[in-house]
PDB file of C-alpha atoms and ligand atoms in Angstrom:
ATOM      1  CA  MET A   1     191.631 102.936  24.132  1.00 59.00           C
ATOM      2  CA  LEU A   2     194.777 100.895  23.663  1.00 79.00           C
ATOM      3  CA  MET A   3     196.830 102.995  26.089  1.00 92.00           C
ATOM      4  CA  PRO A   4     199.410 100.824  27.854  1.00 97.00           C
ATOM      5  CA  LYS A   5     199.459 100.785  31.668  1.00 97.00           C
ATOM      6  CA  LYS A   6     203.200 100.294  31.770  1.00 98.00           C
ATOM      7  CA  VAL A   7     205.868 101.767  29.487  1.00 98.00           C
ATOM      8  CA  SER A   8     209.656 101.663  29.129  1.00 98.00           C
ATOM      9  CA  ILE A   9     212.013 104.553  28.663  1.00 98.00           C
ATOM     10  CA  ILE A  10     215.301 104.031  26.857  1.00 98.00           C
ATOM     11  CA  GLU A  11     217.623 106.709  28.220  1.00 98.00           C
ATOM     12  CA  VAL A  12     219.932 108.081  25.506  1.00 98.00           C
ATOM     13  CA  GLY A  13     221.515 111.000  27.406  1.00 98.00           C
ATOM     14  CA  PRO A  14     225.014 109.537  27.850  1.00 98.00           C
ATOM     15  CA  ARG A  15     225.363 108.953  24.083  1.00 96.00           C
ATOM     16  CA  ASP A  16     222.850 110.890  21.977  1.00 94.00           C
ATOM     17  CA  GLY A  17     222.712 113.646  24.578  1.00 95.00           C
ATOM     18  CA  LEU A  18     226.423 114.117  25.173  1.00 96.00           C
ATOM     19  CA  GLN A  19     227.860 113.376  21.731  1.00 92.00           C
ATOM     20  CA  ASN A  20     227.696 116.924  20.402  1.00 85.00           C
ATOM     21  CA  GLU A  21     228.780 118.603  23.620  1.00 90.00           C
ATOM     22  CA  LYS A  22     232.112 120.374  23.175  1.00 88.00           C
ATOM     23  CA  ASN A  23     232.856 120.264  26.898  1.00 92.00           C
ATOM     24  CA  ILE A  24     234.436 116.815  27.266  1.00 95.00           C
ATOM     25  CA  ILE A  25     233.103 114.897  30.274  1.00 97.00           C
ATOM     26  CA  GLY A  26     235.675 112.809  32.151  1.00 97.00           C
ATOM     27  CA  LEU A  27     235.408 109.038  32.367  1.00 97.00           C
ATOM     28  CA  ASP A  28     234.536 108.905  36.076  1.00 98.00           C
ATOM     29  CA  ASP A  29     231.850 111.558  35.656  1.00 98.00           C
ATOM     30  CA  LYS A  30     230.293 109.550  32.823  1.00 98.00           C
ATOM     31  CA  VAL A  31     230.239 106.465  35.062  1.00 98.00           C
ATOM     32  CA  THR A  32     228.632 108.499  37.876  1.00 98.00           C
ATOM     33  CA  TYR A  33     226.025 109.935  35.496  1.00 98.00           C
ATOM     34  CA  ILE A  34     225.074 106.494  34.166  1.00 98.00           C
ATOM     35  CA  LYS A  35     224.886 105.048  37.696  1.00 98.00           C
ATOM     36  CA  LEU A  36     222.629 107.924  38.803  1.00 98.00           C
ATOM     37  CA  LEU A  37     220.343 107.305  35.804  1.00 98.00           C
ATOM     38  CA  SER A  38     220.146 103.625  36.623  1.00 98.00           C
ATOM     39  CA  GLU A  39     219.428 104.376  40.299  1.00 98.00           C
ATOM     40  CA  ALA A  40     216.552 106.575  39.118  1.00 98.00           C
ATOM     41  CA  GLY A  41     214.972 103.449  37.619  1.00 98.00           C
ATOM     42  CA  LEU A  42     216.170 103.663  34.030  1.00 98.00           C
ATOM     43  CA  ARG A  43     216.949 100.075  33.133  1.00 98.00           C
ATOM     44  CA  GLU A  44     217.949 100.634  29.497  1.00 98.00           C
ATOM     45  CA  ILE A  45     220.648 103.200  28.870  1.00 98.00           C
ATOM     46  CA  GLU A  46     222.583 104.022  25.729  1.00 98.00           C
ATOM     47  CA  ALA A  47     226.029 104.432  27.215  1.00 98.00           C
ATOM     48  CA  THR A  48     228.399 105.272  24.378  1.00 97.00           C
ATOM     49  CA  SER A  49     229.240 104.787  20.723  1.00 96.00           C
ATOM     50  CA  PHE A  50     232.143 103.325  18.826  1.00 96.00           C
ATOM     51  CA  VAL A  51     232.641 105.941  16.165  1.00 89.00           C
ATOM     52  CA  ARG A  52     235.914 107.472  15.020  1.00 86.00           C
ATOM     53  CA  ALA A  53     237.419 109.602  17.804  1.00 84.00           C
ATOM     54  CA  GLU A  54     238.223 112.501  15.449  1.00 86.00           C
ATOM     55  CA  LYS A  55     234.578 112.582  14.373  1.00 86.00           C
ATOM     56  CA  ILE A  56     233.040 112.637  17.853  1.00 90.00           C
ATOM     57  CA  PRO A  57     235.728 113.379  20.501  1.00 92.00           C
ATOM     58  CA  GLN A  58     233.195 113.071  23.355  1.00 93.00           C
ATOM     59  CA  MET A  59     232.849 109.344  22.589  1.00 93.00           C
ATOM     60  CA  SER A  60     236.557 108.570  22.192  1.00 94.00           C
ATOM     61  CA  ASP A  61     236.659 106.762  25.564  1.00 96.00           C
ATOM     62  CA  GLY A  62     233.979 104.211  24.598  1.00 96.00           C
ATOM     63  CA  ILE A  63     235.992 101.039  25.227  1.00 96.00           C
ATOM     64  CA  GLU A  64     237.396 102.238  28.540  1.00 97.00           C
ATOM     65  CA  LEU A  65     233.997 103.537  29.690  1.00 98.00           C
ATOM     66  CA  TYR A  66     232.169 100.361  28.823  1.00 97.00           C
ATOM     67  CA  LYS A  67     234.728  98.193  30.600  1.00 97.00           C
ATOM     68  CA  LYS A  68     234.316 100.325  33.731  1.00 98.00           C
ATOM     69  CA  LEU A  69     230.530 100.117  33.561  1.00 98.00           C
ATOM     70  CA  LEU A  70     230.681  96.332  33.408  1.00 97.00           C
ATOM     71  CA  LEU A  71     232.531  96.342  36.735  1.00 97.00           C
ATOM     72  CA  GLU A  72     229.770  98.288  38.501  1.00 98.00           C
ATOM     73  CA  PRO A  73     227.579  95.954  40.621  1.00 97.00           C
ATOM     74  CA  SER A  74     224.686  98.462  40.572  1.00 97.00           C
ATOM     75  CA  LEU A  75     224.506  98.262  36.762  1.00 98.00           C
ATOM     76  CA  LYS A  76     224.234  94.482  36.520  1.00 96.00           C
ATOM     77  CA  GLN A  77     220.471  94.654  35.877  1.00 95.00           C
ATOM     78  CA  THR A  78     220.758  97.541  33.412  1.00 98.00           C
ATOM     79  CA  THR A  79     220.931  97.047  29.650  1.00 98.00           C
ATOM     80  CA  LEU A  80     223.740  99.236  28.339  1.00 98.00           C
ATOM     81  CA  TYR A  81     223.582  99.881  24.605  1.00 98.00           C
ATOM     82  CA  SER A  82     226.461 101.059  22.484  1.00 98.00           C
ATOM     83  CA  LEU A  83     226.024 102.593  19.074  1.00 97.00           C
ATOM     84  CA  VAL A  84     227.963 100.759  16.381  1.00 97.00           C
ATOM     85  CA  PRO A  85     228.214 102.393  12.934  1.00 94.00           C
ATOM     86  CA  ASN A  86     230.188  99.718  11.065  1.00 95.00           C
ATOM     87  CA  ASP A  87     232.282  96.559  11.412  1.00 94.00           C
ATOM     88  CA  VAL A  88     235.248  98.487  12.876  1.00 95.00           C
ATOM     89  CA  GLY A  89     232.910  99.834  15.558  1.00 96.00           C
ATOM     90  CA  LEU A  90     231.701  96.307  16.196  1.00 97.00           C
ATOM     91  CA  GLU A  91     235.271  95.100  16.772  1.00 97.00           C
ATOM     92  CA  ASN A  92     235.647  97.820  19.410  1.00 97.00           C
ATOM     93  CA  ALA A  93     232.316  96.859  20.963  1.00 97.00           C
ATOM     94  CA  LEU A  94     233.460  93.235  21.184  1.00 97.00           C
ATOM     95  CA  GLU A  95     236.733  94.296  22.777  1.00 96.00           C
ATOM     96  CA  ALA A  96     234.773  96.310  25.357  1.00 97.00           C
ATOM     97  CA  GLY A  97     232.512  93.384  26.204  1.00 97.00           C
ATOM     98  CA  VAL A  98     229.319  94.922  24.789  1.00 98.00           C
ATOM     99  CA  LYS A  99     226.266  92.666  24.548  1.00 97.00           C
ATOM    100  CA  ASP A 100     223.675  95.161  23.309  1.00 98.00           C
ATOM    101  CA  ILE A 101     224.277  97.335  20.292  1.00 98.00           C
ATOM    102  CA  ALA A 102     222.383  99.985  18.393  1.00 98.00           C
ATOM    103  CA  ILE A 103     222.793 100.542  14.669  1.00 98.00           C
ATOM    104  CA  PHE A 104     221.400 103.329  12.516  1.00 96.00           C
ATOM    105  CA  THR A 105     220.217 104.383   9.095  1.00 97.00           C
ATOM    106  CA  ALA A 106     217.662 106.830   7.699  1.00 97.00           C
ATOM    107  CA  THR A 107     214.809 106.939   5.212  1.00 97.00           C
ATOM    108  CA  SER A 108     216.539 109.792   3.334  1.00 96.00           C
ATOM    109  CA  ASN A 109     219.470 109.214   0.969  1.00 96.00           C
ATOM    110  CA  THR A 110     220.689 112.796   1.333  1.00 95.00           C
ATOM    111  CA  PHE A 111     220.597 112.656   5.136  1.00 93.00           C
ATOM    112  CA  ASN A 112     222.450 109.343   5.169  1.00 94.00           C
ATOM    113  CA  LYS A 113     225.081 110.682   2.733  1.00 94.00           C
ATOM    114  CA  LYS A 114     225.718 113.736   4.922  1.00 91.00           C
ATOM    115  CA  ASN A 115     225.547 111.853   8.213  1.00 88.00           C
ATOM    116  CA  ILE A 116     227.393 108.604   7.458  1.00 90.00           C
ATOM    117  CA  ASN A 117     228.584 109.060   3.865  1.00 92.00           C
ATOM    118  CA  ALA A 118     226.466 106.227   2.524  1.00 95.00           C
ATOM    119  CA  THR A 119     223.234 105.895   0.598  1.00 97.00           C
ATOM    120  CA  ILE A 120     220.410 103.950   2.229  1.00 97.00           C
ATOM    121  CA  ASP A 121     221.397 100.800   0.332  1.00 97.00           C
ATOM    122  CA  GLU A 122     225.074 101.226   1.206  1.00 97.00           C
ATOM    123  CA  SER A 123     224.187 101.711   4.867  1.00 97.00           C
ATOM    124  CA  LEU A 124     222.119  98.519   4.835  1.00 98.00           C
ATOM    125  CA  LYS A 125     225.119  96.642   3.392  1.00 97.00           C
ATOM    126  CA  ARG A 126     227.237  97.932   6.306  1.00 97.00           C
ATOM    127  CA  ILE A 127     224.524  96.816   8.718  1.00 98.00           C
ATOM    128  CA  ASP A 128     224.439  93.372   7.044  1.00 98.00           C
ATOM    129  CA  LEU A 129     228.138  92.973   7.877  1.00 97.00           C
ATOM    130  CA  VAL A 130     227.710  94.204  11.452  1.00 98.00           C
ATOM    131  CA  MET A 131     224.705  91.976  12.104  1.00 98.00           C
ATOM    132  CA  LYS A 132     226.330  88.882  10.636  1.00 97.00           C
ATOM    133  CA  LYS A 133     229.079  89.163  13.231  1.00 97.00           C
ATOM    134  CA  ALA A 134     226.811  90.451  16.008  1.00 98.00           C
ATOM    135  CA  ASN A 135     224.426  87.527  15.578  1.00 98.00           C
ATOM    136  CA  ALA A 136     227.340  85.070  15.604  1.00 98.00           C
ATOM    137  CA  GLU A 137     228.527  86.644  18.874  1.00 98.00           C
ATOM    138  CA  GLY A 138     225.052  86.432  20.418  1.00 98.00           C
ATOM    139  CA  MET A 139     224.662  90.206  20.668  1.00 98.00           C
ATOM    140  CA  LYS A 140     221.256  91.876  20.690  1.00 98.00           C
ATOM    141  CA  ALA A 141     220.631  94.866  18.463  1.00 98.00           C
ATOM    142  CA  ARG A 142     218.159  97.699  18.192  1.00 98.00           C
ATOM    143  CA  ALA A 143     218.104 100.009  15.190  1.00 98.00           C
ATOM    144  CA  TYR A 144     217.473 103.694  14.750  1.00 98.00           C
ATOM    145  CA  ILE A 145     215.763 104.811  11.602  1.00 98.00           C
ATOM    146  CA  SER A 146     216.180 108.577  11.239  1.00 96.00           C
ATOM    147  CA  THR A 147     214.111 111.093   9.255  1.00 95.00           C
ATOM    148  CA  VAL A 148     210.934 108.981   9.498  1.00 97.00           C
ATOM    149  CA  PHE A 149     208.781 112.116   9.826  1.00 97.00           C
ATOM    150  CA  GLY A 150     210.795 114.444   7.608  1.00 96.00           C
ATOM    151  CA  CYS A 151     214.318 115.233   6.428  1.00 94.00           C
ATOM    152  CA  PRO A 152     216.185 118.563   6.704  1.00 91.00           C
ATOM    153  CA  TYR A 153     217.319 118.166   3.067  1.00 93.00           C
ATOM    154  CA  GLU A 154     214.592 116.213   1.284  1.00 94.00           C
ATOM    155  CA  GLY A 155     211.518 117.320   3.226  1.00 95.00           C
ATOM    156  CA  GLU A 156     208.880 114.607   3.217  1.00 95.00           C
ATOM    157  CA  THR A 157     210.237 111.064   3.326  1.00 96.00           C
ATOM    158  CA  SER A 158     208.774 107.849   1.993  1.00 96.00           C
ATOM    159  CA  LEU A 159     206.748 105.402   4.074  1.00 98.00           C
ATOM    160  CA  VAL A 160     207.360 102.752   1.412  1.00 98.00           C
ATOM    161  CA  GLU A 161     211.110 103.230   1.961  1.00 97.00           C
ATOM    162  CA  LEU A 162     210.536 103.015   5.723  1.00 98.00           C
ATOM    163  CA  LYS A 163     208.715  99.707   5.353  1.00 98.00           C
ATOM    164  CA  LYS A 164     211.447  98.384   3.060  1.00 98.00           C
ATOM    165  CA  ILE A 165     214.195  99.291   5.548  1.00 98.00           C
ATOM    166  CA  ALA A 166     212.245  97.967   8.554  1.00 98.00           C
ATOM    167  CA  THR A 167     211.635  94.655   6.773  1.00 98.00           C
ATOM    168  CA  HIS A 168     215.324  94.372   5.881  1.00 98.00           C
ATOM    169  CA  LEU A 169     216.353  95.042   9.494  1.00 98.00           C
ATOM    170  CA  LYS A 170     213.799  92.612  10.910  1.00 98.00           C
ATOM    171  CA  ASN A 171     215.115  89.882   8.624  1.00 98.00           C
ATOM    172  CA  LEU A 172     218.615  90.515   9.995  1.00 98.00           C
ATOM    173  CA  GLY A 173     217.430  89.670  13.518  1.00 98.00           C
ATOM    174  CA  ILE A 174     217.165  93.237  14.849  1.00 98.00           C
ATOM    175  CA  LYS A 175     215.031  93.140  18.021  1.00 98.00           C
ATOM    176  CA  GLU A 176     213.582  96.633  17.889  1.00 98.00           C
ATOM    177  CA  ILE A 177     213.392  99.657  15.632  1.00 98.00           C
ATOM    178  CA  SER A 178     213.388 103.148  17.065  1.00 98.00           C
ATOM    179  CA  LEU A 179     211.547 105.535  14.743  1.00 98.00           C
ATOM    180  CA  GLY A 180     213.271 108.912  14.807  1.00 96.00           C
ATOM    181  CA  ASP A 181     211.761 112.348  14.370  1.00 96.00           C
ATOM    182  CA  THR A 182     215.257 113.636  13.716  1.00 92.00           C
ATOM    183  CA  ILE A 183     214.403 117.301  13.208  1.00 91.00           C
ATOM    184  CA  GLY A 184     211.311 117.495  15.392  1.00 94.00           C
ATOM    185  CA  VAL A 185     208.750 118.058  12.627  1.00 95.00           C
ATOM    186  CA  ALA A 186     206.270 115.301  13.440  1.00 97.00           C
ATOM    187  CA  ASN A 187     202.728 116.054  14.516  1.00 98.00           C
ATOM    188  CA  PRO A 188     200.372 113.751  16.419  1.00 98.00           C
ATOM    189  CA  LEU A 189     198.189 112.896  13.422  1.00 98.00           C
ATOM    190  CA  GLN A 190     201.262 112.014  11.354  1.00 98.00           C
ATOM    191  CA  VAL A 191     202.540 109.844  14.214  1.00 98.00           C
ATOM    192  CA  LYS A 192     199.262 107.919  14.182  1.00 98.00           C
ATOM    193  CA  GLU A 193     199.361 107.601  10.390  1.00 98.00           C
ATOM    194  CA  VAL A 194     202.912 106.223  10.367  1.00 98.00           C
ATOM    195  CA  ILE A 195     202.179 103.730  13.154  1.00 98.00           C
ATOM    196  CA  ASN A 196     198.937 102.691  11.490  1.00 98.00           C
ATOM    197  CA  TYR A 197     200.792 102.156   8.193  1.00 98.00           C
ATOM    198  CA  LEU A 198     203.415  99.962   9.868  1.00 98.00           C
ATOM    199  CA  SER A 199     200.777  97.972  11.761  1.00 97.00           C
ATOM    200  CA  ASN A 200     199.750  96.339   8.477  1.00 97.00           C
ATOM    201  CA  ASP A 201     203.072  94.502   8.252  1.00 98.00           C
ATOM    202  CA  PHE A 202     204.579  94.467  11.731  1.00 98.00           C
ATOM    203  CA  SER A 203     203.671  93.810  15.316  1.00 97.00           C
ATOM    204  CA  LEU A 204     203.768  97.216  16.999  1.00 96.00           C
ATOM    205  CA  ASP A 205     205.903  95.959  19.892  1.00 97.00           C
ATOM    206  CA  PHE A 206     208.727  95.888  17.321  1.00 98.00           C
ATOM    207  CA  PHE A 207     208.878  99.711  17.492  1.00 98.00           C
ATOM    208  CA  ALA A 208     210.048 102.381  19.902  1.00 98.00           C
ATOM    209  CA  MET A 209     209.622 106.111  19.308  1.00 98.00           C
ATOM    210  CA  HIS A 210     212.468 108.628  19.319  1.00 97.00           C
ATOM    211  CA  PHE A 211     210.981 112.101  19.413  1.00 97.00           C
ATOM    212  CA  HIS A 212     212.797 115.404  19.326  1.00 96.00           C
ATOM    213  CA  ASP A 213     211.281 118.438  20.992  1.00 95.00           C
ATOM    214  CA  THR A 214     212.616 121.051  18.571  1.00 93.00           C
ATOM    215  CA  LYS A 215     209.243 122.791  18.290  1.00 93.00           C
ATOM    216  CA  GLY A 216     207.727 121.611  21.555  1.00 94.00           C
ATOM    217  CA  MET A 217     205.689 118.810  19.970  1.00 97.00           C
ATOM    218  CA  ALA A 218     207.377 115.772  21.497  1.00 97.00           C
ATOM    219  CA  VAL A 219     204.988 115.240  24.419  1.00 98.00           C
ATOM    220  CA  ALA A 220     201.940 115.526  22.135  1.00 98.00           C
ATOM    221  CA  ASN A 221     203.556 113.087  19.719  1.00 98.00           C
ATOM    222  CA  THR A 222     204.312 110.689  22.571  1.00 98.00           C
ATOM    223  CA  LEU A 223     200.669 110.760  23.614  1.00 98.00           C
ATOM    224  CA  ALA A 224     199.633 109.980  20.023  1.00 98.00           C
ATOM    225  CA  ALA A 225     201.978 106.970  19.965  1.00 98.00           C
ATOM    226  CA  LEU A 226     200.675 105.835  23.381  1.00 98.00           C
ATOM    227  CA  GLN A 227     197.129 106.003  22.065  1.00 97.00           C
ATOM    228  CA  MET A 228     198.211 103.698  19.221  1.00 97.00           C
ATOM    229  CA  GLY A 229     199.462 101.228  21.860  1.00 97.00           C
ATOM    230  CA  LEU A 230     203.203 101.869  21.685  1.00 98.00           C
ATOM    231  CA  SER A 231     205.014 101.481  24.969  1.00 98.00           C
ATOM    232  CA  ARG A 232     208.710 102.127  24.387  1.00 98.00           C
ATOM    233  CA  PHE A 233     210.178 105.633  24.168  1.00 98.00           C
ATOM    234  CA  ASP A 234     213.691 107.044  23.824  1.00 98.00           C
ATOM    235  CA  SER A 235     214.535 110.221  25.705  1.00 98.00           C
ATOM    236  CA  SER A 236     217.456 112.101  27.144  1.00 98.00           C
ATOM    237  CA  SER A 237     217.771 113.218  30.761  1.00 98.00           C
ATOM    238  CA  GLY A 238     217.396 116.983  31.040  1.00 97.00           C
ATOM    239  CA  GLY A 239     216.719 117.042  27.276  1.00 96.00           C
ATOM    240  CA  LEU A 240     220.467 116.850  26.607  1.00 95.00           C
ATOM    241  CA  GLY A 241     221.528 116.974  22.989  1.00 89.00           C
ATOM    242  CA  GLY A 242     220.760 119.990  20.880  1.00 74.00           C
ATOM    243  CA  CYS A 243     219.498 119.908  17.337  1.00 68.00           C
ATOM    244  CA  PRO A 244     222.329 120.317  14.796  1.00 71.00           C
ATOM    245  CA  TYR A 245     219.767 121.446  12.190  1.00 68.00           C
ATOM    246  CA  ALA A 246     218.359 124.270  14.321  1.00 65.00           C
ATOM    247  CA  ILE A 247     221.108 125.878  16.375  1.00 67.00           C
ATOM    248  CA  GLY A 248     219.992 126.727  19.903  1.00 69.00           C
ATOM    249  CA  ALA A 249     216.878 124.568  19.648  1.00 67.00           C
ATOM    250  CA  SER A 250     216.306 121.557  21.822  1.00 74.00           C
ATOM    251  CA  GLY A 251     216.830 118.057  20.496  1.00 88.00           C
ATOM    252  CA  ASN A 252     215.857 114.875  22.294  1.00 95.00           C
ATOM    253  CA  VAL A 253     212.686 115.014  24.335  1.00 97.00           C
ATOM    254  CA  ALA A 254     213.618 115.266  28.016  1.00 98.00           C
ATOM    255  CA  THR A 255     213.170 112.131  30.113  1.00 98.00           C
ATOM    256  CA  GLU A 256     211.626 114.365  32.796  1.00 98.00           C
ATOM    257  CA  ASP A 257     208.923 115.491  30.352  1.00 98.00           C
ATOM    258  CA  LEU A 258     208.063 111.879  29.525  1.00 98.00           C
ATOM    259  CA  VAL A 259     208.082 110.828  33.181  1.00 98.00           C
ATOM    260  CA  THR A 260     205.697 113.697  33.984  1.00 98.00           C
ATOM    261  CA  LEU A 261     203.423 112.780  31.079  1.00 98.00           C
ATOM    262  CA  PHE A 262     203.296 109.109  32.058  1.00 98.00           C
ATOM    263  CA  SER A 263     202.985 109.504  35.813  1.00 97.00           C
ATOM    264  CA  SER A 264     200.333 112.234  35.555  1.00 97.00           C
ATOM    265  CA  MET A 265     198.178 109.783  33.581  1.00 97.00           C
ATOM    266  CA  GLY A 266     198.835 106.861  35.946  1.00 97.00           C
ATOM    267  CA  ILE A 267     201.132 105.032  33.504  1.00 98.00           C
ATOM    268  CA  ASP A 268     203.987 103.223  35.207  1.00 98.00           C
ATOM    269  CA  CYS A 269     207.440 103.966  33.766  1.00 98.00           C
ATOM    270  CA  GLY A 270     209.422 102.938  36.840  1.00 98.00           C
ATOM    271  CA  VAL A 271     211.390 106.187  37.091  1.00 98.00           C
ATOM    272  CA  ASP A 272     211.838 108.226  40.286  1.00 98.00           C
ATOM    273  CA  MET A 273     211.653 111.929  39.390  1.00 98.00           C
ATOM    274  CA  LYS A 274     213.750 113.054  42.345  1.00 97.00           C
ATOM    275  CA  LYS A 275     216.604 110.720  41.468  1.00 98.00           C
ATOM    276  CA  LEU A 276     216.276 111.502  37.772  1.00 98.00           C
ATOM    277  CA  ALA A 277     216.502 115.237  38.527  1.00 98.00           C
ATOM    278  CA  ALA A 278     219.642 114.512  40.552  1.00 98.00           C
ATOM    279  CA  ALA A 279     221.217 112.687  37.584  1.00 98.00           C
ATOM    280  CA  SER A 280     220.339 115.486  35.160  1.00 98.00           C
ATOM    281  CA  SER A 281     221.507 118.186  37.569  1.00 98.00           C
ATOM    282  CA  PHE A 282     224.820 116.365  37.997  1.00 98.00           C
ATOM    283  CA  ILE A 283     225.607 116.261  34.282  1.00 98.00           C
ATOM    284  CA  LEU A 284     224.189 119.722  33.510  1.00 97.00           C
ATOM    285  CA  LYS A 285     226.500 121.186  36.134  1.00 97.00           C
ATOM    286  CA  LYS A 286     229.483 119.443  34.525  1.00 97.00           C
ATOM    287  CA  LEU A 287     228.437 120.874  31.166  1.00 96.00           C
ATOM    288  CA  ASN A 288     227.774 124.288  32.682  1.00 95.00           C
ATOM    289  CA  LYS A 289     224.322 124.264  31.120  1.00 93.00           C
ATOM    290  CA  THR A 290     220.703 124.696  32.092  1.00 93.00           C
ATOM    291  CA  SER A 291     217.969 122.346  30.944  1.00 93.00           C
ATOM    292  CA  GLN A 292     215.282 123.294  28.425  1.00 90.00           C
ATOM    293  CA  SER A 293     212.935 120.732  29.990  1.00 95.00           C
ATOM    294  CA  LYS A 294     209.864 122.440  31.453  1.00 95.00           C
ATOM    295  CA  SER A 295     209.231 119.487  33.781  1.00 97.00           C
ATOM    296  CA  LEU A 296     212.755 119.492  35.165  1.00 97.00           C
ATOM    297  CA  THR A 297     212.806 123.292  35.548  1.00 96.00           C
ATOM    298  CA  ALA A 298     209.467 123.254  37.391  1.00 96.00           C
ATOM    299  CA  TYR A 299     210.533 120.326  39.558  1.00 96.00           C
ATOM    300  CA  LEU A 300     213.807 121.977  40.581  1.00 95.00           C
ATOM    301  CA  SER A 301     212.172 125.326  41.340  1.00 94.00           C
ATOM    302  CA  GLN A 302     209.470 123.644  43.477  1.00 91.00           C
ATOM    303  CA  THR A 303     211.970 121.616  45.450  1.00 88.00           C
ATOM    304  CA  SER A 304     214.230 124.636  46.032  1.00 81.00           C
ATOM    305  CA  GLN A 305     211.274 126.533  47.556  1.00 71.00           C
ATOM    306  CA  ASN A 306     210.445 123.730  50.009  1.00 63.00           C
TER     307      ASN A 306
HETATM  308 MG1   MG B   1     218.123 111.966  19.191  1.00 55.92          MG
END
């Protein structure tokens, strides 16, 4: 068994989780949420994105938020990623003092066209521009590749295309690729097949997994990736972030579900469940929402009985 003894969670709640929430969270509450996540032991947090304000109003305070986060002594040891879609976004990231960026594309042309109005090749040209400047500025970048396990428009997607994109991104100096199950259709055997396919050309520590729990498969898929030796996983506190392709369904796997999976098997992820639950409860209350995470729900009901 290749199962790692220690894993890392990349917390995406403040960006991926909040971005589609209509209820706009104030700047100070975002800072508090991110500090609570960091205090829970999450040392890599995706804090915001630099997209057009009219497109995603929740992220319109990206520059201001990031500047505030940089002033927080308790966040000095925390890597704070910002999503950058293009060279305009990169200019904003530079203005905000960002050192760690995330960029994105997908293995489906149709998905990319609908999501960012670019084909795969066009999106890679945008990324070329971003990375040229980012590398010159000494920034570090991770990349999301969406629709790796299936596309809402095209169905099955190509592993050959995935390899082509991953190779392109690696050659640009990207440090890590996060493989996204954008619509939550992956199954554990497919996860193993995809990872096995990539292992022919890449070192597996180049990849993180980004599972969605739309059909309740994310924990099983995480275990499959663990068994292949992967040790880096994206998740969202409380499971924040719905699935735009299945209204009412859950999106990102909940950080609590991953923490429960890891800790129950003796795998160290460095996260304190009590503090994590406090962070999730804080933001859920602001959003006037309840969590779909079974682990968080069970944890909160147990603690309220004691
Ligand atoms: Mg996601």
